[in-house]
Amino acid sequence: AQSVTQPDIHITVSEGASLELRCNYSYGATPYLFWYVQSPGQGLQLLLKYFSGDTLVQGIKGFEAEFKRSQSSFNLRKPSVHWSDAAEYFCAVGAQGDDKIIFGKGTRLHILP
Amino acid sequence: DTAVSQTPKYLVTQMGNDKSIKCEQNLGHDTMYWYKQDSKKFLKIMFSYNNKELIINETVPNRFSPKSPDKAHLNLHINSLELGDSAVYFCASSQVGADTQYFGPGTRLTVL
């Protein structure tokens, strides 16, 4: 069955520290992969996406993610977090021809001053 | 201009009432969705329409009925509201099913 797993429900990092949010997927086809961010009281906003090509994808707000087919992973990284990065982060997966994308359960990022 | 808009932003109502949430997108997308986000932030797809045709209808109570008058609008009508319907409802749109989805700001529904 197709699924997306975000193993960490909550992550806490200090401002200025590096960040990695994990995402693993189970999908039969070559996946399309997404990371979305949801700030408090807001809708979801796309950070970045991978469809094909270079497996290291750059996104907005200084985020990047790397697609590793051998590990079925698409982890999100940022070298130095800012207090404004505190939010809920969702990984999602789909494939060409699908009628929807599947969202993970989200990881809540907390930033310590 | 707002790409995906929803009204109202907040909705507080009594159990048993009927209410509607409206969604409009000006992106020219063919596909629109309704999601329910519960208090644990879990995002669950409810419905999907492609060019006014129902594509996805997940296991949602019959009290929920989507209506798409045209491909730019997807409204959600809820009959006989229950306490468990309290959640944030998001509308989204995309060009095709597995492409980037653009989300509205959400409607927080509180059933008393």
Coordinates of C-alpha atoms in Angstrom, one line a residue:
Chain A
A1 CA 0.0 0.0 0.0
Q2 CA 1.1 3.5 -0.7
S3 CA 2.2 5.4 2.4
V4 CA 4.2 8.2 3.8
T5 CA 5.9 8.1 7.2
Q6 CA 7.2 11.0 9.1
P7 CA 8.8 9.2 12.1
D8 CA 9.2 12.3 14.3
I9 CA 6.0 13.9 15.6
H10 CA 7.9 16.8 17.3
I11 CA 11.4 18.1 16.7
T12 CA 13.1 20.8 18.8
V13 CA 16.2 22.6 17.7
S14 CA 17.9 25.8 18.8
E15 CA 17.9 28.9 16.6
G16 CA 20.9 28.8 14.3
A17 CA 21.2 25.0 14.5
S18 CA 20.9 22.7 11.5
L19 CA 17.7 20.8 10.9
E20 CA 16.8 17.5 9.3
L21 CA 13.2 16.3 9.1
R22 CA 12.7 12.7 8.0
C23 CA 10.3 11.3 5.5
N24 CA 10.1 7.8 4.2
Y25 CA 7.6 6.6 1.6
S26 CA 6.3 3.3 0.2
Y27 CA 5.2 3.6 -3.4
G28 CA 5.1 1.3 -6.3
A29 CA 5.9 3.8 -9.0
T30 CA 8.5 6.4 -9.4
P31 CA 7.3 8.9 -6.9
Y32 CA 6.7 12.6 -7.0
L33 CA 7.7 14.0 -3.6
F34 CA 6.7 17.2 -1.8
W35 CA 7.4 19.1 1.4
Y36 CA 4.8 21.5 2.6
V37 CA 4.9 23.9 5.6
Q38 CA 2.0 25.0 7.7
S39 CA 2.5 28.0 9.9
P40 CA 0.1 28.4 12.8
G41 CA -3.4 29.4 11.7
Q42 CA -2.4 29.2 8.0
G43 CA -2.9 26.9 5.1
L44 CA -0.2 24.7 3.6
Q45 CA 2.5 26.2 1.5
L46 CA 4.8 24.3 -0.9
L47 CA 8.5 24.3 0.2
L48 CA 9.9 22.2 -2.6
K49 CA 9.1 19.2 -4.8
Y50 CA 10.9 16.4 -6.7
F51 CA 9.6 15.0 -9.9
S52 CA 12.8 13.9 -11.7
G53 CA 16.4 14.8 -12.4
D54 CA 18.8 16.1 -9.8
T55 CA 18.0 14.3 -6.5
L56 CA 19.0 17.3 -4.4
V57 CA 16.2 19.8 -4.6
Q58 CA 16.3 23.4 -3.5
G59 CA 13.3 25.1 -2.1
I60 CA 12.1 28.4 -0.7
K61 CA 13.2 29.8 2.7
G62 CA 16.6 28.1 2.5
F63 CA 15.3 24.6 2.6
E64 CA 16.6 21.6 0.6
A65 CA 15.7 18.0 0.3
E66 CA 17.4 14.9 -1.1
F67 CA 15.7 12.0 -2.8
K68 CA 17.3 8.7 -2.0
R69 CA 15.7 5.9 -3.9
S70 CA 17.7 3.2 -2.2
Q71 CA 16.4 4.4 1.2
S72 CA 12.9 5.4 0.0
S73 CA 13.6 8.7 1.7
F74 CA 13.1 12.4 1.0
N75 CA 14.5 14.2 4.1
L76 CA 14.2 17.9 4.5
R77 CA 17.2 20.0 5.6
K78 CA 18.1 23.5 6.5
P79 CA 21.7 24.5 7.6
S80 CA 20.5 27.2 10.1
V81 CA 17.0 27.6 11.4
H82 CA 15.3 30.8 12.3
W83 CA 12.6 31.3 14.9
S84 CA 10.1 31.9 12.0
D85 CA 10.7 28.3 10.9
A86 CA 8.6 27.0 13.8
A87 CA 5.7 25.3 12.1
E88 CA 4.2 22.0 11.0
Y89 CA 5.9 20.3 8.1
F90 CA 4.3 17.7 5.9
C91 CA 5.9 15.3 3.5
A92 CA 3.7 14.1 0.6
V93 CA 4.0 11.6 -2.2
G94 CA 2.2 10.9 -5.5
A95 CA 3.0 9.6 -9.0
Q96 CA 2.2 10.5 -12.6
G97 CA -1.4 9.6 -13.4
D98 CA -2.5 9.5 -9.7
D99 CA -5.6 11.4 -8.8
K100 CA -4.2 12.6 -5.4
I101 CA -1.1 12.9 -3.3
I102 CA -0.7 11.2 0.1
F103 CA 0.3 13.3 3.1
G104 CA 2.3 12.2 6.0
K105 CA 1.1 13.0 9.5
G106 CA 3.4 15.9 9.9
T107 CA 6.3 16.9 12.1
R108 CA 5.9 19.9 14.5
L109 CA 9.1 21.9 14.6
H110 CA 9.9 23.9 17.8
I111 CA 12.7 26.5 17.9
L112 CA 14.5 27.3 21.1
P113 CA 15.8 30.9 21.4
Chain B
D1 CA -5.0 38.2 -5.8
T2 CA -5.6 35.2 -3.6
A3 CA -5.1 32.0 -5.5
V4 CA -7.4 29.7 -3.4
S5 CA -9.9 31.4 -1.2
Q6 CA -12.4 30.0 1.3
T7 CA -15.3 31.5 3.1
P8 CA -15.9 31.8 6.0
K9 CA -12.6 31.7 7.9
Y10 CA -14.4 30.8 11.1
L11 CA -17.7 29.1 11.6
V12 CA -19.3 28.4 15.0
T13 CA -22.6 26.6 15.1
Q14 CA -24.9 24.4 17.1
M15 CA -25.2 20.6 16.7
G16 CA -27.8 19.7 14.2
N17 CA -27.5 22.7 12.1
D18 CA -26.6 22.7 8.3
K19 CA -23.8 24.8 7.1
S20 CA -21.8 25.5 3.9
I21 CA -18.2 26.4 3.2
K22 CA -17.3 28.0 -0.2
C23 CA -14.1 27.6 -2.1
E24 CA -12.9 29.4 -5.2
Q25 CA -9.6 29.2 -7.1
N26 CA -8.4 31.6 -9.8
L27 CA -5.4 29.5 -11.0
G28 CA -7.2 27.8 -13.9
H29 CA -6.7 24.4 -12.3
D30 CA -8.9 21.4 -13.3
T31 CA -8.8 19.6 -9.9
M32 CA -10.1 20.7 -6.5
Y33 CA -10.1 19.0 -3.1
W34 CA -11.5 19.2 0.3
Y35 CA -9.4 18.1 3.3
K36 CA -10.2 17.8 7.0
Q37 CA -7.5 18.6 9.5
D38 CA -8.2 17.3 13.0
S39 CA -6.8 18.6 16.3
K40 CA -3.6 16.5 15.9
K41 CA -2.9 18.2 12.5
F42 CA -3.6 15.0 10.6
L43 CA -4.7 15.9 7.1
K44 CA -7.3 13.7 5.6
I45 CA -8.6 14.0 2.0
M46 CA -12.4 14.0 1.8
F47 CA -13.3 14.7 -1.9
S48 CA -11.7 15.6 -5.2
Y49 CA -13.4 17.0 -8.3
N50 CA -11.9 17.2 -11.8
N51 CA -13.7 19.6 -14.1
K52 CA -16.9 19.4 -12.0
E53 CA -16.8 15.6 -11.9
L54 CA -16.4 13.7 -8.6
I55 CA -13.1 11.8 -8.6
I56 CA -12.4 10.9 -5.0
N57 CA -15.0 10.3 -2.4
E58 CA -13.3 8.9 0.7
T59 CA -15.2 7.3 3.6
V60 CA -17.0 10.5 4.6
P61 CA -20.5 10.5 6.2
N62 CA -23.3 11.2 3.8
R63 CA -24.0 14.4 5.7
F64 CA -21.1 15.9 3.8
S65 CA -22.0 16.8 0.2
P66 CA -19.6 18.6 -2.2
K67 CA -20.9 20.7 -5.0
S68 CA -19.0 22.0 -8.0
P69 CA -21.0 24.6 -10.0
D70 CA -17.9 25.1 -12.3
K71 CA -14.3 24.1 -12.2
A72 CA -13.3 27.2 -10.3
H73 CA -15.6 26.5 -7.4
L74 CA -16.0 23.6 -5.0
N75 CA -18.4 24.1 -2.1
L76 CA -18.9 21.8 0.9
H77 CA -22.3 21.4 2.5
I78 CA -22.7 19.7 5.8
N79 CA -26.0 18.6 7.2
S80 CA -26.9 17.8 10.8
L81 CA -23.6 18.9 12.2
E82 CA -22.1 16.8 15.0
L83 CA -19.5 17.6 17.6
G84 CA -16.9 15.4 15.8
D85 CA -17.2 17.6 12.7
S86 CA -15.2 20.3 14.6
A87 CA -12.0 20.7 12.6
V88 CA -10.2 22.9 10.1
Y89 CA -11.4 22.3 6.6
F90 CA -9.0 23.1 3.7
C91 CA -9.8 23.5 0.1
A92 CA -7.0 23.0 -2.4
S93 CA -6.5 22.9 -6.2
S94 CA -4.0 21.5 -8.6
Q95 CA -3.7 21.1 -12.4
V96 CA -3.7 17.3 -12.2
G97 CA -4.0 14.9 -9.4
A98 CA -0.4 14.3 -8.5
D99 CA 0.9 17.8 -9.1
T100 CA 1.5 20.6 -6.6
Q101 CA -1.5 21.5 -4.6
Y102 CA -2.4 25.0 -3.6
F103 CA -4.2 25.4 -0.4
G104 CA -6.7 27.9 0.8
P105 CA -6.4 29.5 4.3
G106 CA -8.8 27.0 5.9
T107 CA -12.1 27.3 7.6
R108 CA -12.2 26.5 11.3
L109 CA -15.5 24.9 12.1
T110 CA -16.6 24.6 15.8
V111 CA -19.7 22.7 16.6
L112 CA -21.1 23.4 20.0

